[in-house]
Amino acid sequence: MGPPQGQRPLQRRAVGGPGRGDANRNLERLSAMRSKRRGLRAVMVTQLVLLLPIMIAMLALVVDCANMSRCKALASAAASEGARHAAANPDLADSEIESYVRGAIGLDDSCTVDIERKALAPKDVTLRVGDKSRVSSIERESLTVNVQIPCRRVFTLAVFDGLAESEPESSSATAISSEVK
């Protein structure tokens, strides 16, 4: 009669337990598995040592690029806000516009804000209301707000020493105010 359904037949072994051949084979297998694990660990450590400096340099480059674009956006926003405020309030002095720009954007003393005013040639216009008309001239003035923000590098790599001293990010915006005389 065979073994019951779903069971394997019993294997017979020699009297006296497992033979020496089985123990030697098991030790060889265990030793081979350990050496494979050591080899995998060594490969992983070598890959980490080789790739980690490259990954750190790439991270530093990404952080520096993000910081440069942040400085550029801040300079652009400050110049635009100053020109908008100057166009809305043409009677303000240059110092008032500068203090508004510094306060609105939160610029510190390391940033420079320059304001240039320039008179433009008057322009003759004809004003018409219904059937009446009148010739008049428009006095125009150009006001340019220049903002420079020093952009400090977050990571200065020894490879790129020439890039460490970068130019400050600058932006300018111009507003033209007109007054009918």
PDB file of C-alpha atoms in Angstrom:
ATOM      1  CA  MET A   1       0.000   0.000   0.000  1.00  0.00           C
ATOM      2  CA  GLY A   2       1.337   3.451  -0.935  1.00  0.00           C
ATOM      3  CA  PRO A   3       1.373   6.685   1.045  1.00  0.00           C
ATOM      4  CA  PRO A   4      -1.946   8.475   1.707  1.00  0.00           C
ATOM      5  CA  GLN A   5      -3.256  10.941  -0.894  1.00  0.00           C
ATOM      6  CA  GLY A   6      -1.217  14.229  -0.994  1.00  0.00           C
ATOM      7  CA  GLN A   7       1.743  12.988   1.067  1.00  0.00           C
ATOM      8  CA  ARG A   8       5.228  12.134  -0.074  1.00  0.00           C
ATOM      9  CA  PRO A   9       6.644   8.683   0.543  1.00  0.00           C
ATOM     10  CA  LEU A  10       9.065   8.368   3.447  1.00  0.00           C
ATOM     11  CA  GLN A  11      12.717   8.339   2.583  1.00  0.00           C
ATOM     12  CA  ARG A  12      14.890   5.828   4.263  1.00  0.00           C
ATOM     13  CA  ARG A  13      18.251   6.744   5.601  1.00  0.00           C
ATOM     14  CA  ALA A  14      21.126   4.647   6.608  1.00  0.00           C
ATOM     15  CA  VAL A  15      21.297   3.678  10.230  1.00  0.00           C
ATOM     16  CA  GLY A  16      23.507   6.029  12.232  1.00  0.00           C
ATOM     17  CA  GLY A  17      22.064   9.420  11.047  1.00  0.00           C
ATOM     18  CA  PRO A  18      23.074  11.613   8.200  1.00  0.00           C
ATOM     19  CA  GLY A  19      26.287  10.804   6.499  1.00  0.00           C
ATOM     20  CA  ARG A  20      29.361  12.994   6.430  1.00  0.00           C
ATOM     21  CA  GLY A  21      28.692  13.969   2.851  1.00  0.00           C
ATOM     22  CA  ASP A  22      25.495  15.833   3.812  1.00  0.00           C
ATOM     23  CA  ALA A  23      27.234  17.935   6.480  1.00  0.00           C
ATOM     24  CA  ASN A  24      30.077  18.892   4.168  1.00  0.00           C
ATOM     25  CA  ARG A  25      27.638  19.891   1.438  1.00  0.00           C
ATOM     26  CA  ASN A  26      25.651  22.063   3.869  1.00  0.00           C
ATOM     27  CA  LEU A  27      28.796  23.835   5.058  1.00  0.00           C
ATOM     28  CA  GLU A  28      29.880  24.493   1.481  1.00  0.00           C
ATOM     29  CA  ARG A  29      26.464  25.954   0.615  1.00  0.00           C
ATOM     30  CA  LEU A  30      26.466  28.170   3.716  1.00  0.00           C
ATOM     31  CA  SER A  31      29.979  29.384   2.970  1.00  0.00           C
ATOM     32  CA  ALA A  32      29.052  30.139  -0.662  1.00  0.00           C
ATOM     33  CA  MET A  33      25.965  32.127   0.427  1.00  0.00           C
ATOM     34  CA  ARG A  34      28.008  34.190   2.896  1.00  0.00           C
ATOM     35  CA  SER A  35      30.654  35.031   0.315  1.00  0.00           C
ATOM     36  CA  LYS A  36      27.935  36.086  -2.177  1.00  0.00           C
ATOM     37  CA  ARG A  37      26.414  38.393   0.457  1.00  0.00           C
ATOM     38  CA  ARG A  38      29.814  39.904   1.240  1.00  0.00           C
ATOM     39  CA  GLY A  39      30.388  40.426  -2.469  1.00  0.00           C
ATOM     40  CA  LEU A  40      26.994  42.159  -2.883  1.00  0.00           C
ATOM     41  CA  ARG A  41      27.672  44.423   0.094  1.00  0.00           C
ATOM     42  CA  ALA A  42      31.072  45.341  -1.307  1.00  0.00           C
ATOM     43  CA  VAL A  43      29.538  46.198  -4.688  1.00  0.00           C
ATOM     44  CA  MET A  44      26.827  48.331  -3.050  1.00  0.00           C
ATOM     45  CA  VAL A  45      29.343  50.228  -0.904  1.00  0.00           C
ATOM     46  CA  THR A  46      31.568  50.835  -3.933  1.00  0.00           C
ATOM     47  CA  GLN A  47      28.640  52.176  -5.951  1.00  0.00           C
ATOM     48  CA  LEU A  48      27.626  54.458  -3.084  1.00  0.00           C
ATOM     49  CA  VAL A  49      31.170  55.798  -2.688  1.00  0.00           C
ATOM     50  CA  LEU A  50      31.424  56.500  -6.415  1.00  0.00           C
ATOM     51  CA  LEU A  51      27.973  58.050  -6.888  1.00  0.00           C
ATOM     52  CA  LEU A  52      27.561  60.042  -3.662  1.00  0.00           C
ATOM     53  CA  PRO A  53      29.907  62.944  -4.636  1.00  0.00           C
ATOM     54  CA  ILE A  54      28.196  63.238  -8.021  1.00  0.00           C
ATOM     55  CA  MET A  55      24.771  63.291  -6.401  1.00  0.00           C
ATOM     56  CA  ILE A  56      25.883  65.931  -3.875  1.00  0.00           C
ATOM     57  CA  ALA A  57      27.288  68.119  -6.679  1.00  0.00           C
ATOM     58  CA  MET A  58      24.022  67.815  -8.615  1.00  0.00           C
ATOM     59  CA  LEU A  59      22.027  68.761  -5.514  1.00  0.00           C
ATOM     60  CA  ALA A  60      24.263  71.794  -4.951  1.00  0.00           C
ATOM     61  CA  LEU A  61      23.769  72.861  -8.565  1.00  0.00           C
ATOM     62  CA  VAL A  62      19.976  72.584  -8.288  1.00  0.00           C
ATOM     63  CA  VAL A  63      19.943  74.574  -5.032  1.00  0.00           C
ATOM     64  CA  ASP A  64      22.151  77.306  -6.529  1.00  0.00           C
ATOM     65  CA  CYS A  65      19.982  77.576  -9.657  1.00  0.00           C
ATOM     66  CA  ALA A  66      16.843  77.841  -7.536  1.00  0.00           C
ATOM     67  CA  ASN A  67      18.455  80.549  -5.400  1.00  0.00           C
ATOM     68  CA  MET A  68      19.534  82.525  -8.489  1.00  0.00           C
ATOM     69  CA  SER A  69      16.047  82.407  -9.979  1.00  0.00           C
ATOM     70  CA  ARG A  70      14.566  83.450  -6.604  1.00  0.00           C
ATOM     71  CA  CYS A  71      16.862  86.506  -6.537  1.00  0.00           C
ATOM     72  CA  LYS A  72      15.943  87.369 -10.120  1.00  0.00           C
ATOM     73  CA  ALA A  73      12.205  87.121  -9.397  1.00  0.00           C
ATOM     74  CA  LEU A  74      12.586  89.230  -6.251  1.00  0.00           C
ATOM     75  CA  ALA A  75      14.460  91.975  -8.152  1.00  0.00           C
ATOM     76  CA  SER A  76      11.864  91.970 -10.915  1.00  0.00           C
ATOM     77  CA  ALA A  77       8.963  92.155  -8.472  1.00  0.00           C
ATOM     78  CA  ALA A  78      10.600  94.993  -6.537  1.00  0.00           C
ATOM     79  CA  ALA A  79      11.253  97.058  -9.682  1.00  0.00           C
ATOM     80  CA  SER A  80       7.737  96.491 -11.021  1.00  0.00           C
ATOM     81  CA  GLU A  81       6.143  97.390  -7.693  1.00  0.00           C
ATOM     82  CA  GLY A  82       8.220 100.565  -7.455  1.00  0.00           C
ATOM     83  CA  ALA A  83       7.346 101.662 -11.006  1.00  0.00           C
ATOM     84  CA  ARG A  84       3.657 100.927 -10.433  1.00  0.00           C
ATOM     85  CA  HIS A  85       3.623 102.918  -7.200  1.00  0.00           C
ATOM     86  CA  ALA A  86       5.496 105.831  -8.819  1.00  0.00           C
ATOM     87  CA  ALA A  87       3.067 105.925 -11.759  1.00  0.00           C
ATOM     88  CA  ALA A  88       0.068 105.913  -9.397  1.00  0.00           C
ATOM     89  CA  ASN A  89       1.603 108.691  -7.251  1.00  0.00           C
ATOM     90  CA  PRO A  90       3.593 110.999  -9.590  1.00  0.00           C
ATOM     91  CA  ASP A  91       4.180 113.644  -6.896  1.00  0.00           C
ATOM     92  CA  LEU A  92       6.230 111.377  -4.625  1.00  0.00           C
ATOM     93  CA  ALA A  93       9.920 112.103  -4.064  1.00  0.00           C
ATOM     94  CA  ASP A  94      12.561 109.544  -5.013  1.00  0.00           C
ATOM     95  CA  SER A  95      13.317 108.751  -1.355  1.00  0.00           C
ATOM     96  CA  GLU A  96       9.637 107.983  -0.688  1.00  0.00           C
ATOM     97  CA  ILE A  97       9.498 105.611  -3.672  1.00  0.00           C
ATOM     98  CA  GLU A  98      12.697 103.907  -2.525  1.00  0.00           C
ATOM     99  CA  SER A  99      11.399 103.421   1.025  1.00  0.00           C
ATOM    100  CA  TYR A 100       8.112 102.066  -0.381  1.00  0.00           C
ATOM    101  CA  VAL A 101       9.964  99.519  -2.530  1.00  0.00           C
ATOM    102  CA  ARG A 102      12.145  98.415   0.402  1.00  0.00           C
ATOM    103  CA  GLY A 103       9.132  98.068   2.678  1.00  0.00           C
ATOM    104  CA  ALA A 104       6.791  96.388   0.190  1.00  0.00           C
ATOM    105  CA  ILE A 105       9.228  93.695  -0.897  1.00  0.00           C
ATOM    106  CA  GLY A 106      11.262  93.487   2.317  1.00  0.00           C
ATOM    107  CA  LEU A 107      14.671  94.453   0.944  1.00  0.00           C
ATOM    108  CA  ASP A 108      17.582  94.962   3.326  1.00  0.00           C
ATOM    109  CA  ASP A 109      20.404  97.503   3.155  1.00  0.00           C
ATOM    110  CA  SER A 110      22.597  95.302   0.933  1.00  0.00           C
ATOM    111  CA  CYS A 111      20.156  95.891  -1.951  1.00  0.00           C
ATOM    112  CA  THR A 112      20.312  99.037  -4.032  1.00  0.00           C
ATOM    113  CA  VAL A 113      17.321 100.899  -5.388  1.00  0.00           C
ATOM    114  CA  ASP A 114      18.035 103.600  -7.979  1.00  0.00           C
ATOM    115  CA  ILE A 115      15.394 105.885  -9.435  1.00  0.00           C
ATOM    116  CA  GLU A 116      15.940 107.804 -12.655  1.00  0.00           C
ATOM    117  CA  ARG A 117      13.574 110.510 -13.831  1.00  0.00           C
ATOM    118  CA  LYS A 118      13.655 111.785 -17.361  1.00  0.00           C
ATOM    119  CA  ALA A 119      11.388 114.386 -18.983  1.00  0.00           C
ATOM    120  CA  LEU A 120       9.959 113.305 -22.312  1.00  0.00           C
ATOM    121  CA  ALA A 121       8.998 115.640 -25.139  1.00  0.00           C
ATOM    122  CA  PRO A 122       5.485 117.053 -24.778  1.00  0.00           C
ATOM    123  CA  LYS A 123       2.895 115.590 -27.094  1.00  0.00           C
ATOM    124  CA  ASP A 124       0.138 117.662 -28.708  1.00  0.00           C
ATOM    125  CA  VAL A 125      -3.336 116.128 -28.581  1.00  0.00           C
ATOM    126  CA  THR A 126      -6.817 117.174 -29.587  1.00  0.00           C
ATOM    127  CA  LEU A 127      -9.462 116.699 -26.926  1.00  0.00           C
ATOM    128  CA  ARG A 128     -13.014 116.234 -28.231  1.00  0.00           C
ATOM    129  CA  VAL A 129     -16.249 116.155 -26.296  1.00  0.00           C
ATOM    130  CA  GLY A 130     -19.317 115.968 -28.497  1.00  0.00           C
ATOM    131  CA  ASP A 131     -18.957 118.699 -31.148  1.00  0.00           C
ATOM    132  CA  LYS A 132     -16.425 120.745 -29.143  1.00  0.00           C
ATOM    133  CA  SER A 133     -12.672 120.245 -29.449  1.00  0.00           C
ATOM    134  CA  ARG A 134      -9.589 121.747 -27.876  1.00  0.00           C
ATOM    135  CA  VAL A 135      -5.878 121.385 -28.713  1.00  0.00           C
ATOM    136  CA  SER A 136      -3.717 120.705 -25.702  1.00  0.00           C
ATOM    137  CA  SER A 137      -0.351 119.178 -24.841  1.00  0.00           C
ATOM    138  CA  ILE A 138       0.565 116.321 -22.579  1.00  0.00           C
ATOM    139  CA  GLU A 139       3.584 116.707 -20.329  1.00  0.00           C
ATOM    140  CA  ARG A 140       5.233 113.304 -19.908  1.00  0.00           C
ATOM    141  CA  GLU A 141       7.862 112.027 -17.544  1.00  0.00           C
ATOM    142  CA  SER A 142       9.626 108.685 -17.557  1.00  0.00           C
ATOM    143  CA  LEU A 143      10.549 107.139 -14.236  1.00  0.00           C
ATOM    144  CA  THR A 144      12.769 104.041 -14.142  1.00  0.00           C
ATOM    145  CA  VAL A 145      13.258 101.996 -10.983  1.00  0.00           C
ATOM    146  CA  ASN A 146      16.438  99.878 -10.930  1.00  0.00           C
ATOM    147  CA  VAL A 147      16.798  97.250  -8.210  1.00  0.00           C
ATOM    148  CA  GLN A 148      19.980  95.254  -7.578  1.00  0.00           C
ATOM    149  CA  ILE A 149      19.951  92.335  -5.185  1.00  0.00           C
ATOM    150  CA  PRO A 150      23.203  90.563  -4.279  1.00  0.00           C
ATOM    151  CA  CYS A 151      22.647  86.859  -4.839  1.00  0.00           C
ATOM    152  CA  ARG A 152      24.887  84.812  -2.599  1.00  0.00           C
ATOM    153  CA  ARG A 153      25.734  81.302  -3.697  1.00  0.00           C
ATOM    154  CA  VAL A 154      24.480  78.629  -1.358  1.00  0.00           C
ATOM    155  CA  PHE A 155      27.162  76.083  -2.272  1.00  0.00           C
ATOM    156  CA  THR A 156      30.493  77.132  -3.702  1.00  0.00           C
ATOM    157  CA  LEU A 157      32.177  74.172  -5.278  1.00  0.00           C
ATOM    158  CA  ALA A 158      35.955  74.184  -5.624  1.00  0.00           C
ATOM    159  CA  VAL A 159      35.576  73.216  -9.283  1.00  0.00           C
ATOM    160  CA  PHE A 160      33.612  76.378 -10.046  1.00  0.00           C
ATOM    161  CA  ASP A 161      35.675  79.002  -8.202  1.00  0.00           C
ATOM    162  CA  GLY A 162      35.171  81.496 -11.010  1.00  0.00           C
ATOM    163  CA  LEU A 163      31.401  81.351 -10.540  1.00  0.00           C
ATOM    164  CA  ALA A 164      31.530  82.081  -6.805  1.00  0.00           C
ATOM    165  CA  GLU A 165      31.650  85.848  -7.346  1.00  0.00           C
ATOM    166  CA  SER A 166      28.501  86.283  -9.380  1.00  0.00           C
ATOM    167  CA  GLU A 167      27.026  89.586 -10.450  1.00  0.00           C
ATOM    168  CA  PRO A 168      24.108  90.876  -8.406  1.00  0.00           C
ATOM    169  CA  GLU A 169      20.713  90.194  -9.912  1.00  0.00           C
ATOM    170  CA  SER A 170      19.260  93.415 -11.243  1.00  0.00           C
ATOM    171  CA  SER A 171      15.992  94.382 -12.799  1.00  0.00           C
ATOM    172  CA  SER A 172      14.450  97.620 -13.924  1.00  0.00           C
ATOM    173  CA  ALA A 173      10.931  98.760 -14.671  1.00  0.00           C
ATOM    174  CA  THR A 174       9.852 102.004 -16.301  1.00  0.00           C
ATOM    175  CA  ALA A 175       6.653 103.933 -15.746  1.00  0.00           C
ATOM    176  CA  ILE A 176       5.535 106.935 -17.780  1.00  0.00           C
ATOM    177  CA  SER A 177       3.293 109.441 -16.094  1.00  0.00           C
ATOM    178  CA  SER A 178       1.369 111.982 -18.148  1.00  0.00           C
ATOM    179  CA  GLU A 179      -0.360 115.217 -17.251  1.00  0.00           C
ATOM    180  CA  VAL A 180      -2.604 117.201 -19.563  1.00  0.00           C
ATOM    181  CA  LYS A 181      -1.794 120.939 -19.561  1.00  0.00           C
TER     182      LYS A 181
END
